[in-house]
mmCIF file of C-alpha atoms in Angstrom:
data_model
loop_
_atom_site.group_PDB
_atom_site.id
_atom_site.type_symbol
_atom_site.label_atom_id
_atom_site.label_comp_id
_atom_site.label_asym_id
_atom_site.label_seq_id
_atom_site.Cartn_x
_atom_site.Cartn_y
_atom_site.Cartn_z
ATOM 1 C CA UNK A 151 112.208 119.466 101.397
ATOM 2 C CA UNK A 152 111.114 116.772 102.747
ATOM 3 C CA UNK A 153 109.360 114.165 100.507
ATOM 4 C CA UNK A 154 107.525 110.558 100.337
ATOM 5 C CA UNK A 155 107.664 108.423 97.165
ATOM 6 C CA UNK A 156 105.515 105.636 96.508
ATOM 7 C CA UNK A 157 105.920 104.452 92.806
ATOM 8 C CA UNK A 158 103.425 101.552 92.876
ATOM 9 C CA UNK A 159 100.222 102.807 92.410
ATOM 10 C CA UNK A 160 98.472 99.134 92.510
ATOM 11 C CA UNK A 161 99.723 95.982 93.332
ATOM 12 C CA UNK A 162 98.489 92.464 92.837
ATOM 13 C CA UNK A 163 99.268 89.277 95.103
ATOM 14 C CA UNK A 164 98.017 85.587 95.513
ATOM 15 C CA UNK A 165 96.974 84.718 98.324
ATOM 16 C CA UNK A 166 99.702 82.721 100.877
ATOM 17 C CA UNK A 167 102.342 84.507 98.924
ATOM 18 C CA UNK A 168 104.973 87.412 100.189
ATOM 19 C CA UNK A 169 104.509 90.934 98.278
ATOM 20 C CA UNK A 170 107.001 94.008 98.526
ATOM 21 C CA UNK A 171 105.510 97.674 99.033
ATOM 22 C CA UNK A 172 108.167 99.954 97.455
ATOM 23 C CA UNK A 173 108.639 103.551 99.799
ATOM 24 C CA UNK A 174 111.594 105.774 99.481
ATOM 25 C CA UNK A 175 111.915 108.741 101.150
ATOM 26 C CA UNK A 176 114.340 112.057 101.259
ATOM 27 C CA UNK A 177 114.885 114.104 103.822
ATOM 28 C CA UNK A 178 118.310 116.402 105.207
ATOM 29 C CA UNK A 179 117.683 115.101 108.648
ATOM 30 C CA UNK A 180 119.691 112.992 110.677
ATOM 31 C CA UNK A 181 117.075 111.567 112.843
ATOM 32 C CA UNK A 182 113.536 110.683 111.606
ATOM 33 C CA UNK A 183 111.288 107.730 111.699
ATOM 34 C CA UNK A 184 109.345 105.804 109.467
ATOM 35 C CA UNK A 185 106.057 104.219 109.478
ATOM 36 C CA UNK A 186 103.260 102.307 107.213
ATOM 37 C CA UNK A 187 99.579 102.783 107.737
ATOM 38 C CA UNK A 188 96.978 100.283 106.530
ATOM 39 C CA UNK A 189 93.595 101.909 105.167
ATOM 40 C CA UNK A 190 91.129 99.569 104.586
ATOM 41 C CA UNK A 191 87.640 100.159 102.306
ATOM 42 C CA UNK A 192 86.297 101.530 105.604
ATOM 43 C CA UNK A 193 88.504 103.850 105.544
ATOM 44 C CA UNK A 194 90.105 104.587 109.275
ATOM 45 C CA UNK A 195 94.210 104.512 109.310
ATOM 46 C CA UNK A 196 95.695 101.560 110.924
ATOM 47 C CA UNK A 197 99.635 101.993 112.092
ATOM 48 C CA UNK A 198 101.566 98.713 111.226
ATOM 49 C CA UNK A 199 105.206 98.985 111.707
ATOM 50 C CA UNK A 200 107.805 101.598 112.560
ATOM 51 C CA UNK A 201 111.675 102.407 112.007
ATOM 52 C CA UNK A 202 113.729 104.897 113.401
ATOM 53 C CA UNK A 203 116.295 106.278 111.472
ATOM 54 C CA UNK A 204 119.114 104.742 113.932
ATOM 55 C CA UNK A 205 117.607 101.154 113.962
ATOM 56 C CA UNK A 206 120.284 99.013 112.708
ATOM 57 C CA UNK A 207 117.895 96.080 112.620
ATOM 58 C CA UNK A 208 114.745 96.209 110.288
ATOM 59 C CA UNK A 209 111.545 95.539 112.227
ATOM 60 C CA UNK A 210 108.997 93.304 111.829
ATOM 61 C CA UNK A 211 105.599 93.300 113.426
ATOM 62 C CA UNK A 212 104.079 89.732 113.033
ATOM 63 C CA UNK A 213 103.622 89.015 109.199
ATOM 64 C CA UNK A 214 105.271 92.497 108.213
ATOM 65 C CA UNK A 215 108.447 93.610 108.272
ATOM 66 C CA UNK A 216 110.091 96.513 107.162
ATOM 67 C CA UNK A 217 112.934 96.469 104.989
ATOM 68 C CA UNK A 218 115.184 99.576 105.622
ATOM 69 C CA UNK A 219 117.974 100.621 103.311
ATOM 70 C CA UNK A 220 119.172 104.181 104.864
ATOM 71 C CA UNK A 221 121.787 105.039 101.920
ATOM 72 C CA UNK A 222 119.598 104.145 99.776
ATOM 73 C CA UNK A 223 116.577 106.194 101.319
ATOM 74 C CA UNK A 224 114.427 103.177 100.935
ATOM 75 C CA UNK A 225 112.099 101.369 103.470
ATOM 76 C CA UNK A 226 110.137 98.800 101.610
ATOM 77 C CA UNK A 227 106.889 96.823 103.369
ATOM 78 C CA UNK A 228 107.462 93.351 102.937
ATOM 79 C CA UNK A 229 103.696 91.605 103.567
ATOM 80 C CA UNK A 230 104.391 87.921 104.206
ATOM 81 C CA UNK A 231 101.668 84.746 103.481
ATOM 82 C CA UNK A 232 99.321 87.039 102.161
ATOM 83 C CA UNK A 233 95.671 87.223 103.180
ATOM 84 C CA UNK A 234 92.463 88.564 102.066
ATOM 85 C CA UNK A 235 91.904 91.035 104.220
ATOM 86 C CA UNK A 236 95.331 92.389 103.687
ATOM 87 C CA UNK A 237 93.604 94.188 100.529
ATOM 88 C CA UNK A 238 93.593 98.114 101.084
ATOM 89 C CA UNK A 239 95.710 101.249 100.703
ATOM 90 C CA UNK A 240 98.946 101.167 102.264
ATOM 91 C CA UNK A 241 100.830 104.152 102.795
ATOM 92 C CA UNK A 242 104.452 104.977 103.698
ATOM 93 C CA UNK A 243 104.914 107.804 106.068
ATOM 94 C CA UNK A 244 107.737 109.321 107.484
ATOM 95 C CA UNK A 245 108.644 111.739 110.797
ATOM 96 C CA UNK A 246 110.865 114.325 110.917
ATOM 97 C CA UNK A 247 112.517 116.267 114.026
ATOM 98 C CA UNK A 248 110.001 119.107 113.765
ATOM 99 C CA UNK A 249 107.434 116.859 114.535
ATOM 100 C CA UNK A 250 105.461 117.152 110.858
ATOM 101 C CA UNK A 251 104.604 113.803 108.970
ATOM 102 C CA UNK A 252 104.879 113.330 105.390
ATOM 103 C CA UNK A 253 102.820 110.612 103.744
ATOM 104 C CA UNK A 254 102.990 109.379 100.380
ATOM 105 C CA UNK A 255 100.342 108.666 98.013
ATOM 106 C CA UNK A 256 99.703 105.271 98.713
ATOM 107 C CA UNK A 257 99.445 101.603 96.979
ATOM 108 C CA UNK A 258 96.491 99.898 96.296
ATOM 109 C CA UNK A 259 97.004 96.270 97.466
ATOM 110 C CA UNK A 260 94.461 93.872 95.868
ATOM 111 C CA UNK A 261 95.311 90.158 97.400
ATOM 112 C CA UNK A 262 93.595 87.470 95.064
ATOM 113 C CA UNK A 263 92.498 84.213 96.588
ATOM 114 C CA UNK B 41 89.415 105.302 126.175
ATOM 115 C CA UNK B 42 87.710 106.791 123.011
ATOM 116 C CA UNK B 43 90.980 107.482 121.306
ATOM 117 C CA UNK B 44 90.914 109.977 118.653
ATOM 118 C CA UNK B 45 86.931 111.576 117.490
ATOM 119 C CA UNK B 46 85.758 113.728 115.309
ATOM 120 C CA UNK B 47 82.468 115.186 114.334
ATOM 121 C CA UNK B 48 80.910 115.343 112.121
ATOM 122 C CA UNK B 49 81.370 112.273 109.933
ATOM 123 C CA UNK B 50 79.839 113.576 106.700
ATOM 124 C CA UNK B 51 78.956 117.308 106.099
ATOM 125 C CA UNK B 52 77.542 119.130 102.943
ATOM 126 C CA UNK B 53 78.306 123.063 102.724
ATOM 127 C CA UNK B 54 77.983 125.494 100.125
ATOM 128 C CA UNK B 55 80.550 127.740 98.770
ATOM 129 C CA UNK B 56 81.084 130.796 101.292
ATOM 130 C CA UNK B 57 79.515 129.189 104.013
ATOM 131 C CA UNK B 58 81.711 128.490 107.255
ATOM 132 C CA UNK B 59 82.216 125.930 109.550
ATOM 133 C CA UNK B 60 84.484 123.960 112.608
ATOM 134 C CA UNK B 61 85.135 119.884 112.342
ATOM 135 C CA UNK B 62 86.175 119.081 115.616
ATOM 136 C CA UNK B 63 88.448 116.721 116.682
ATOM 137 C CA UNK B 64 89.258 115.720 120.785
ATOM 138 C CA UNK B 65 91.295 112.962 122.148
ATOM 139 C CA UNK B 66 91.540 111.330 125.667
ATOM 140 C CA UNK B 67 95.171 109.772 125.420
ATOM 141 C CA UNK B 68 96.857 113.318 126.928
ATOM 142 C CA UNK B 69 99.166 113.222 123.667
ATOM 143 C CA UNK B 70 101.097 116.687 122.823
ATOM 144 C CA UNK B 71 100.788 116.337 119.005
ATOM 145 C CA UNK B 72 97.788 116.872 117.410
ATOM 146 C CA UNK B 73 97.666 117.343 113.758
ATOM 147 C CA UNK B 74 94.745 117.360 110.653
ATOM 148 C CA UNK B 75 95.087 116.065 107.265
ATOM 149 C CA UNK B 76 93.019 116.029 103.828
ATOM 150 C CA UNK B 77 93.064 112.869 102.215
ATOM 151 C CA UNK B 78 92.218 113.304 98.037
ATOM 152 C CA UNK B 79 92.499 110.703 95.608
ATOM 153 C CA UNK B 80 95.983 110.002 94.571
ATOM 154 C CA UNK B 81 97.477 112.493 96.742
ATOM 155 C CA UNK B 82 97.654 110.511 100.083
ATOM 156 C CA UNK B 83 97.500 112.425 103.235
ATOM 157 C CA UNK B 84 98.601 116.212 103.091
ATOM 158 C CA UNK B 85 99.214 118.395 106.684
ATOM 159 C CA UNK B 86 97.151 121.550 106.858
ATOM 160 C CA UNK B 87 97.904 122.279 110.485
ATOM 161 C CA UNK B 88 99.413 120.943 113.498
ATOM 162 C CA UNK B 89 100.246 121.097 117.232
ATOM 163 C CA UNK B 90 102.663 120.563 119.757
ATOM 164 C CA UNK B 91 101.169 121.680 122.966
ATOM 165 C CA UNK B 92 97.914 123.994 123.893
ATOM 166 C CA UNK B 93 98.675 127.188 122.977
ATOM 167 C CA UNK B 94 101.034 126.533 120.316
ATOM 168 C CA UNK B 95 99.523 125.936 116.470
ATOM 169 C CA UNK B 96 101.827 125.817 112.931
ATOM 170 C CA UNK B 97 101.517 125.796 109.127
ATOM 171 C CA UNK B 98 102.006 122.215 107.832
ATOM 172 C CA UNK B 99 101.841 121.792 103.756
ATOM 173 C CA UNK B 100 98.170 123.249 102.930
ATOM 174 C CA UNK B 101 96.653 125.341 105.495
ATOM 175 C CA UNK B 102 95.358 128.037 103.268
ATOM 176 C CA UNK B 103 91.734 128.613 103.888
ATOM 177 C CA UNK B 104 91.704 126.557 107.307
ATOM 178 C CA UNK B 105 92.292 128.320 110.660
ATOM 179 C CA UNK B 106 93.303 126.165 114.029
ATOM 180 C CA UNK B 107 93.565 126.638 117.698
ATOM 181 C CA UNK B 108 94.537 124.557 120.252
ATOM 182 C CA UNK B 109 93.323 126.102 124.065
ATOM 183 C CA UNK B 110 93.153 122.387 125.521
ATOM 184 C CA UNK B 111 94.944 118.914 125.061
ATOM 185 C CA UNK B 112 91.951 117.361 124.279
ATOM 186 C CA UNK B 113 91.280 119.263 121.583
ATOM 187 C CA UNK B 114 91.966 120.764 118.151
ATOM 188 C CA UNK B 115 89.194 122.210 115.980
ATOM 189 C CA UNK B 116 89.929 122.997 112.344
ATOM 190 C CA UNK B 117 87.671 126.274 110.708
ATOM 191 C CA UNK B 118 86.922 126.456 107.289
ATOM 192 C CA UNK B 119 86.450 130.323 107.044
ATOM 193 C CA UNK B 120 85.035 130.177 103.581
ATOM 194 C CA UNK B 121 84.246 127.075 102.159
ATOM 195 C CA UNK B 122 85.456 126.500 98.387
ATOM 196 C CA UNK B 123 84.723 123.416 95.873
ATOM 197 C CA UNK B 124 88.602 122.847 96.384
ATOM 198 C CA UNK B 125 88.005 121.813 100.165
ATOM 199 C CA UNK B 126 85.727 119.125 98.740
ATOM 200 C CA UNK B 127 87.865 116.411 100.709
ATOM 201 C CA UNK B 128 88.167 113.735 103.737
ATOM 202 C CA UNK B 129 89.571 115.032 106.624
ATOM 203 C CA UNK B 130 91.393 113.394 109.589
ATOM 204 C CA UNK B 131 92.519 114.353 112.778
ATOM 205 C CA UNK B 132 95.100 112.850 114.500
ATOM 206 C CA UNK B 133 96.950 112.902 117.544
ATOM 207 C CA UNK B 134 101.077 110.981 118.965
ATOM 208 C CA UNK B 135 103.203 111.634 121.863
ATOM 209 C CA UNK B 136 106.137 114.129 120.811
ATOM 210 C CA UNK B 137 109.136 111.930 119.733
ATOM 211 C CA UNK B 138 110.145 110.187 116.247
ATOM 212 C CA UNK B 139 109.040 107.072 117.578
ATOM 213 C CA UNK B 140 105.782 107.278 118.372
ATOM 214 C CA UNK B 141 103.046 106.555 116.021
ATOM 215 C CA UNK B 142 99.920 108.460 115.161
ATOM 216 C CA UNK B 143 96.733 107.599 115.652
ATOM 217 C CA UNK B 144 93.363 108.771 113.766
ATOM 218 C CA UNK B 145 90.451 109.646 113.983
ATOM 219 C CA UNK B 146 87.437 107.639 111.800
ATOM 220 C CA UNK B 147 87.432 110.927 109.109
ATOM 221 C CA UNK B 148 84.925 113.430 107.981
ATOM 222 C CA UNK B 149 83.694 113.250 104.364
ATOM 223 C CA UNK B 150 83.172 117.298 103.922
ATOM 224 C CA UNK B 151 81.509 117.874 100.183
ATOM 225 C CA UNK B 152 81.482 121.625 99.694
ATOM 226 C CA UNK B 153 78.655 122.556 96.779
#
């Protein structure tokens, strides 16, 4: 079965500083990628970053970057110099080779100024 | 381009009663999927799509019926609406392929009385 964890439920930064969004993930597959979505107050789903289950190097998409530990099932969002607008609900999401996402249940990031 | 839309944005139904959210996108992507989004549960697949013509099961698709005659677009029916399906629902749509991200539609806010 495939399956999304995110343990952090909430999260707290300062503003300017880096925070860590814990994911990990499980899934028999060989080949799968990963993804975060930003949801704002407003509510639509934003796509961040992605990393494919083959991608040796971690990505990084401006001021996030993912930080992907395959034997460990793990792919972490790192946020870096945090802002205010970064506060939302940030969710980990992961695709497998049938073509079927799996989110998890997201992390409330509140970024204090 | 539009992207992804749906319609309604909010709706109000009592129990029994029946009805379609629809969902169309102008980006000519294969995959087309729809989600319910419930506090603390993230985003769970009821149904999803890999072509016109071809329509499967994804975690919680009892009580919702699909079809999918175009691209464009990808209705979901509530046959008989329950309290349960009290939820926000999104449509989305990717190209086929791990790597590829999703994008979404802006939600509907169904409250079923």
């Amino acid at each position: 079965a495939q399956k999304i964890t995110q343990t952090q439920p909430g999260m707290f930064v300062q503003e300017k500083e880096a925070v860590t969004l814990d994911c990990t993930y499980d899934t028999s597959d060989q080949s799968y990628g990963l993804f975060w979505y930003k949801q704002p107050s407003s509510g639509e789903m934003i796509f961040l970053i992605y990393q494919g289950s083959y991608d040796e190097q971690n990505a990084t998409e401006g001021r996030y970057s993912l930080n992907f530990q395959k034997a460990r099932k793990s792919a972490n969002l790192v946020i870096s110099a945090s802002q205010l607008g970064d506060s939302a609900m940030y969710f980990c999401a992961m695709r497998n080779t049938g073509n079927q996402f799996y989110f998890g249940t997201g992390t409330s990031l509140t970024v204090i100024p | 381009n539009a992207g992804v839309t749906q319609t309604p944005k909010f709706q109000v139904l009592k129990t029994g009663q029946s009805m379609t959210l629809q969902c169309a996108q102008d980006m000519n992507h294969e995959y087309m999927s729809w989600y319910r989004q419930d506090p603390g549960m993230g985003l769970r697949l009821i149904h999803y799509s890999v072509g016109a013509g071809i329509t499967d099961q994804g975690e919680v698709p009892n009580g919702y019926n699909v079809s999918r005659s175009t691209t464009e677009d990808f209705p979901l029916r509530l046959l008989s609406a329950a309290p349960s399906q009290t939820s926000v629902y999104f449509c989305a749509s990717s190209s086929p392929g791990l790597a590829y991200e999703q994008y979404f539609g802006p939600g509907t806010r169904l409250t079923v009385t």
